[in-house]
Short mmCIF file of C-alpha atoms in Angstrom, two decimals:
data_model
loop_
_atom_site.label_atom_id
_atom_site.label_comp_id
_atom_site.label_asym_id
_atom_site.label_seq_id
_atom_site.Cartn_x
_atom_site.Cartn_y
_atom_site.Cartn_z
CA MET J 1462 7.59 -102.14 -29.64
CA LEU J 1463 10.98 -103.03 -26.42
CA LEU J 1464 12.41 -100.20 -28.25
CA ASN J 1465 10.08 -97.87 -28.55
CA TYR J 1466 9.79 -98.39 -24.60
CA ARG J 1467 13.69 -98.17 -24.51
CA ILE J 1468 13.82 -94.59 -26.24
CA LEU J 1469 10.81 -93.39 -24.34
CA PHE J 1470 12.96 -94.45 -20.39
CA ILE J 1471 16.00 -92.87 -22.13
CA LEU J 1472 14.26 -89.89 -22.62
CA PHE J 1473 12.39 -89.85 -19.09
CA CYS J 1474 16.01 -90.49 -16.60
CA ALA J 1475 17.14 -88.07 -18.57
CA PHE J 1476 14.52 -84.88 -18.44
CA SER J 1477 15.00 -86.29 -14.00
CA ILE J 1478 18.17 -85.42 -13.30
CA SER J 1479 17.67 -82.10 -12.86
CA LYS J 1480 14.62 -79.66 -11.94
CA SER J 1481 16.04 -77.17 -15.09
CA VAL J 1482 15.73 -78.77 -18.07
CA TYR J 1483 15.86 -76.00 -20.03
CA SER J 1484 19.46 -73.77 -19.50
CA GLN J 1485 22.86 -76.12 -19.31
CA THR J 1486 25.29 -73.98 -17.96
CA ALA J 1487 29.51 -74.65 -19.80
CA ILE J 1488 31.41 -75.79 -16.88
CA PRO J 1489 34.87 -74.78 -18.28
CA SER J 1490 37.66 -77.96 -19.74
CA ASN J 1491 39.96 -77.85 -16.36
CA VAL J 1492 36.52 -77.53 -13.60
CA GLN J 1493 35.55 -80.40 -15.87
CA ASP J 1494 38.45 -83.36 -15.50
CA THR J 1495 38.04 -82.95 -11.82
CA LEU J 1496 34.96 -84.23 -11.39
CA SER J 1497 33.62 -87.02 -10.45
CA ILE J 1498 32.63 -90.23 -13.26
CA TRP J 1499 28.61 -89.57 -11.60
CA GLN J 1500 28.98 -85.90 -12.31
CA LEU J 1501 30.41 -86.17 -15.73
CA ALA J 1502 27.44 -88.40 -16.49
CA LYS J 1503 24.97 -85.93 -14.77
CA TYR J 1504 26.38 -82.90 -17.06
CA ASP J 1505 26.27 -85.31 -20.35
CA ALA J 1506 22.72 -86.36 -19.22
CA LYS J 1507 21.49 -83.01 -18.86
CA ALA J 1508 23.90 -82.25 -22.09
CA ALA J 1509 21.87 -84.56 -24.67
CA VAL J 1510 18.35 -84.02 -23.08
CA LEU J 1511 18.80 -80.65 -24.18
CA GLY J 1512 20.22 -81.16 -27.70
CA VAL J 1513 16.70 -84.08 -28.52
CA GLY J 1514 14.95 -81.07 -27.54
CA HIS J 1515 17.01 -78.85 -29.96
CA ALA J 1516 16.74 -80.79 -32.24
CA TYR J 1517 13.22 -80.91 -32.63
CA SER J 1518 12.79 -77.28 -31.85
CA ARG J 1519 14.86 -76.25 -35.26
CA PRO J 1520 11.97 -76.37 -37.64
CA LEU J 1521 11.06 -73.62 -35.61
CA TYR J 1522 13.98 -71.18 -36.06
CA TRP J 1523 14.61 -71.78 -39.78
CA ASP J 1524 15.23 -69.12 -41.85
CA GLY J 1525 15.28 -69.35 -45.64
CA LYS J 1526 18.33 -70.60 -45.87
CA ASP J 1527 16.59 -73.35 -44.22
CA TRP J 1528 13.36 -73.49 -46.17
CA THR J 1529 15.93 -73.73 -49.56
CA THR J 1530 17.42 -76.32 -48.03
CA PHE J 1531 14.12 -78.19 -46.82
CA GLY J 1532 12.66 -77.45 -50.39
CA ILE J 1533 15.43 -79.22 -52.07
CA VAL J 1534 15.41 -82.77 -49.79
CA ALA J 1535 11.42 -82.51 -50.57
CA GLY J 1536 12.12 -82.04 -54.30
CA GLY J 1537 14.98 -84.04 -54.66
CA THR J 1538 13.23 -87.06 -52.80
CA ALA J 1539 9.48 -86.28 -54.99
CA LEU J 1540 12.04 -87.07 -57.82
CA LEU J 1541 13.33 -90.45 -57.13
CA TYR J 1542 9.68 -91.32 -56.01
CA PHE J 1543 8.96 -91.42 -59.45
CA VAL J 1544 11.36 -94.82 -60.14
CA ASP J 1545 10.61 -96.06 -56.91
CA ASP J 1546 9.44 -99.22 -58.32
CA GLU J 1547 11.98 -98.64 -60.77
CA THR J 1548 14.68 -98.68 -58.21
CA SER J 1549 13.64 -100.86 -55.83
CA SER J 1550 13.76 -103.75 -58.43
CA TYR J 1551 17.48 -103.51 -59.94
CA PHE J 1552 18.89 -103.39 -56.81
CA ARG J 1553 16.96 -106.10 -55.29
CA ARG J 1554 18.42 -107.79 -58.65
CA GLN J 1555 21.94 -107.37 -57.53
CA ARG J 1556 22.03 -108.68 -53.74
CA ASP J 1557 23.09 -111.78 -54.77
CA ARG J 1558 25.90 -110.46 -56.84
CA LEU J 1559 27.16 -108.72 -53.39
CA PRO J 1560 29.92 -110.43 -50.91
CA ARG J 1561 27.73 -112.16 -48.16
CA PRO J 1562 30.30 -110.16 -45.37
CA LEU J 1563 29.20 -107.51 -46.63
CA ARG J 1564 25.66 -108.38 -46.40
CA GLU J 1565 25.62 -109.30 -43.48
CA PHE J 1566 27.13 -106.15 -42.17
CA GLY J 1567 24.64 -104.09 -43.32
CA ASP J 1568 22.31 -105.71 -42.13
CA ARG J 1569 24.12 -106.60 -38.29
CA PHE J 1570 25.57 -102.59 -38.14
CA GLY J 1571 21.56 -100.24 -38.51
CA SER J 1572 20.27 -103.14 -35.75
CA PRO J 1573 19.59 -100.89 -32.37
CA GLN J 1574 22.19 -103.21 -30.62
CA VAL J 1575 24.64 -102.97 -32.91
CA ALA J 1576 24.41 -99.45 -33.13
CA TYR J 1577 23.26 -98.65 -29.67
CA GLY J 1578 26.22 -100.53 -28.42
CA LEU J 1579 28.33 -98.49 -30.77
CA THR J 1580 26.93 -95.46 -29.43
CA SER J 1581 26.98 -96.28 -26.34
CA SER J 1582 30.86 -97.98 -26.19
CA VAL J 1583 32.06 -94.41 -27.56
CA TYR J 1584 30.14 -92.95 -25.06
CA LEU J 1585 31.04 -94.66 -22.16
CA PHE J 1586 35.25 -94.83 -22.98
CA GLY J 1587 34.81 -91.27 -23.02
CA LEU J 1588 33.52 -90.99 -19.37
CA PHE J 1589 36.14 -93.29 -17.36
CA THR J 1590 39.11 -92.05 -19.40
CA LYS J 1591 37.79 -88.48 -18.93
CA ASN J 1592 38.57 -88.04 -21.72
CA GLN J 1593 36.34 -84.91 -22.64
CA LYS J 1594 36.96 -84.90 -26.39
CA VAL J 1595 35.85 -88.94 -26.62
CA ARG J 1596 33.16 -87.58 -24.06
CA GLU J 1597 30.82 -84.94 -26.91
CA THR J 1598 30.72 -87.67 -29.37
CA GLY J 1599 29.60 -89.87 -27.44
CA VAL J 1600 26.69 -87.60 -26.36
CA LEU J 1601 26.35 -86.70 -30.06
CA MET J 1602 25.79 -90.04 -30.84
CA ILE J 1603 23.68 -90.80 -28.04
CA SER J 1604 21.15 -87.85 -28.51
CA SER J 1605 20.83 -87.51 -31.73
CA ALA J 1606 20.00 -91.02 -31.99
CA THR J 1607 17.29 -90.73 -29.41
CA ALA J 1608 15.42 -87.65 -31.31
CA ALA J 1609 16.31 -89.26 -35.44
CA GLY J 1610 15.14 -92.78 -33.12
CA PHE J 1611 12.10 -91.71 -31.77
CA LEU J 1612 11.41 -89.74 -34.85
CA GLN J 1613 11.48 -92.68 -37.23
CA THR J 1614 9.54 -94.57 -34.44
CA VAL J 1615 6.10 -92.65 -34.81
CA LEU J 1616 7.24 -91.81 -38.37
CA LYS J 1617 6.84 -95.86 -39.48
CA ALA J 1618 3.23 -96.05 -37.37
CA SER J 1619 2.10 -92.65 -38.92
CA VAL J 1620 2.82 -93.13 -42.49
CA GLY J 1621 2.39 -97.34 -43.11
CA ARG J 1622 4.35 -97.61 -46.40
CA SER J 1623 4.04 -101.02 -48.13
CA ARG J 1624 8.04 -102.17 -48.24
CA PRO J 1625 8.67 -103.55 -52.13
CA GLN J 1626 8.95 -107.16 -50.78
CA ASN J 1627 5.34 -107.56 -50.06
CA GLY J 1628 4.99 -106.78 -53.87
CA GLN J 1629 2.34 -103.80 -53.66
CA GLY J 1630 3.98 -101.23 -55.38
CA LYS J 1631 5.09 -97.43 -53.77
CA PHE J 1632 1.47 -96.09 -53.55
CA ASP J 1633 0.46 -98.35 -50.76
CA PHE J 1634 -0.37 -97.52 -47.16
CA LYS J 1635 -1.41 -98.81 -44.54
CA PRO J 1636 -1.05 -95.46 -41.35
CA PHE J 1637 -1.51 -96.58 -38.39
CA SER J 1638 -2.12 -100.66 -38.82
CA GLY J 1639 0.52 -101.84 -36.87
CA GLN J 1640 1.92 -104.10 -39.42
CA ALA J 1641 5.31 -105.18 -39.99
CA GLY J 1642 4.90 -105.51 -43.51
CA TRP J 1643 3.53 -101.72 -43.11
CA ARG J 1644 6.31 -99.49 -41.96
CA SER J 1645 8.29 -99.05 -44.70
CA PHE J 1646 9.31 -95.23 -44.23
CA PRO J 1647 11.86 -93.91 -42.81
CA SER J 1648 14.41 -97.00 -42.65
CA GLY J 1649 15.68 -97.38 -38.92
CA HIS J 1650 18.44 -98.77 -39.94
CA THR J 1651 19.19 -96.59 -41.76
CA ILE J 1652 19.11 -93.72 -39.28
CA LEU J 1653 21.29 -95.50 -36.83
CA ALA J 1654 23.57 -96.18 -39.55
CA PHE J 1655 24.23 -92.97 -40.67
CA THR J 1656 23.39 -91.05 -37.64
CA ALA J 1657 26.49 -92.78 -36.19
CA ALA J 1658 28.99 -92.45 -38.93
CA TYR J 1659 28.29 -88.94 -39.31
CA SER J 1660 28.92 -87.72 -35.59
CA ILE J 1661 31.80 -90.08 -36.11
CA ALA J 1662 33.01 -87.88 -38.96
CA LYS J 1663 32.78 -84.54 -37.76
CA GLN J 1664 35.43 -85.21 -35.33
CA PHE J 1665 37.81 -85.65 -38.52
CA ASP J 1666 39.32 -82.77 -40.62
CA ASN J 1667 40.44 -85.06 -43.65
CA PRO J 1668 38.50 -85.26 -46.28
CA TRP J 1669 39.09 -88.27 -47.14
CA VAL J 1670 38.87 -90.13 -43.53
CA LYS J 1671 35.71 -88.40 -43.14
CA ALA J 1672 34.31 -89.79 -47.27
CA GLY J 1673 36.10 -92.97 -45.73
CA ILE J 1674 33.29 -92.80 -42.44
CA TYR J 1675 30.18 -92.23 -45.04
CA ALA J 1676 30.83 -95.48 -47.05
CA VAL J 1677 30.95 -97.07 -44.15
CA GLY J 1678 27.42 -95.86 -43.22
CA LEU J 1679 26.73 -95.98 -46.39
CA ILE J 1680 26.27 -99.97 -46.13
CA SER J 1681 23.09 -100.63 -43.86
CA PRO J 1682 21.04 -97.91 -46.51
CA LEU J 1683 22.18 -99.64 -49.19
CA SER J 1684 22.18 -102.92 -48.19
CA ARG J 1685 18.12 -101.84 -46.70
CA VAL J 1686 17.11 -101.52 -50.74
CA TRP J 1687 19.01 -104.56 -52.05
CA ASP J 1688 17.03 -106.65 -49.57
CA GLY J 1689 13.94 -105.05 -50.64
CA ALA J 1690 12.85 -103.64 -46.66
CA HIS J 1691 13.15 -100.08 -48.70
CA TYR J 1692 12.05 -97.94 -50.74
CA LEU J 1693 15.08 -95.43 -52.00
CA THR J 1694 12.85 -92.68 -51.35
CA ASP J 1695 12.66 -94.37 -47.50
CA VAL J 1696 16.32 -94.20 -47.60
CA ALA J 1697 17.17 -91.07 -49.02
CA LEU J 1698 15.03 -88.98 -46.38
CA SER J 1699 15.96 -90.75 -43.84
CA MET J 1700 19.40 -89.59 -44.12
CA ALA J 1701 18.56 -86.36 -43.96
CA ILE J 1702 17.07 -87.20 -41.16
CA SER J 1703 20.42 -88.05 -39.17
CA ILE J 1704 22.47 -84.98 -40.67
CA ALA J 1705 20.17 -82.98 -39.50
CA THR J 1706 19.60 -83.94 -36.09
CA VAL J 1707 23.44 -84.52 -35.98
CA ASP J 1708 24.29 -81.13 -37.61
CA ALA J 1709 21.36 -79.48 -35.02
CA ILE J 1710 22.93 -81.40 -31.94
CA ASP J 1711 26.21 -80.38 -32.82
CA ASN J 1712 25.48 -76.74 -32.95
CA TYR J 1713 23.62 -76.44 -29.65
CA LEU J 1714 26.68 -78.06 -28.02
CA ASN J 1715 28.90 -76.19 -29.74
CA LYS J 1716 26.93 -72.79 -29.17
CA ASN J 1717 26.80 -73.24 -25.68
CA ASN J 1718 30.67 -74.13 -25.21
CA LEU J 1719 29.71 -77.13 -23.20
CA TYR J 1720 32.66 -78.91 -24.08
CA PRO J 1721 35.20 -76.14 -24.74
CA ASP J 1722 38.21 -78.41 -25.69
CA GLY J 1723 36.51 -79.51 -28.76
CA ARG J 1724 37.28 -78.66 -32.49
CA LYS J 1725 34.50 -77.19 -33.69
CA LYS J 1726 34.42 -78.61 -36.87
CA PRO J 1727 30.64 -77.50 -39.48
CA GLY J 1728 28.41 -80.73 -40.87
CA ILE J 1729 27.59 -81.11 -45.12
CA SER J 1730 27.48 -77.71 -46.58
CA TRP J 1731 24.70 -77.53 -48.83
CA ASN J 1732 24.34 -75.38 -51.55
CA LEU J 1733 21.81 -74.45 -54.43
CA HIS J 1734 23.79 -72.41 -57.33
CA LEU J 1735 22.01 -71.25 -60.07
CA GLY J 1736 22.83 -69.87 -63.03
CA LEU J 1737 21.76 -69.18 -66.91
CA GLY J 1738 21.05 -72.22 -68.13
CA ARG J 1739 22.04 -74.35 -65.73
CA VAL J 1740 21.42 -75.33 -62.04
CA GLY J 1741 23.54 -76.84 -59.31
CA ILE J 1742 23.20 -78.82 -55.38
CA VAL J 1743 26.88 -78.91 -53.61
CA GLY J 1744 28.24 -80.59 -51.40
CA SER J 1745 30.88 -79.38 -48.91
CA PHE J 1746 32.56 -80.83 -45.85
#
């Protein structure tokens, strides 16, 4: 509950920084370098809150390709749903075979304290050193974590899916029950951990570096499955939410050229390939 109020407080403060929250005028890089820490913080806060609003509004502007991607994600999730109980049992059996440091890292990295601590540290380092690229990364991480985090808070309460460790099975739901055992979807650890990892990975060109960062970001989602806190579909769809949110906000920052020296890097591009006797999904990054 405390986290819910924190997210709402962040949103309220961000919307209060300016009389106009519907547009952001880009400031050239050489001018940003001359601004005070406070002026940069206000500029970044406004960029962050507008990024959050942009992410929430994107479904209203989806085109055919976006709806195709949505259909692929929905279809893939539906297929995984059929084997949720089986995959959960399998992952939970592997738990004790995994190294304790790996299990502890997975649990802690996706926690709100660590995730928001990392996000804040990245942004504050960029702010006080006036490193524009690091500031932009921090803004992307903060706004993405806020947008996706608030969404997962609402969905957890409204969906009310039973956790695997309850032993009730994948079809058990208690919407708006408020009970911790019925907050399986989506996975907050997954959203916070993978949102941070995906945002950071966007700043690198090397695909091996990207893959390494993605691998670190996957530890928390997998840890939630082998701990019995979430089903595989919970973490898979949570990752899709993270990717969509980060991409939407990153596109907003780039399209409006709010950080002129920032490299404009695409996220993971998912493409559906159809042919005679074959069908496939290819992700490129």
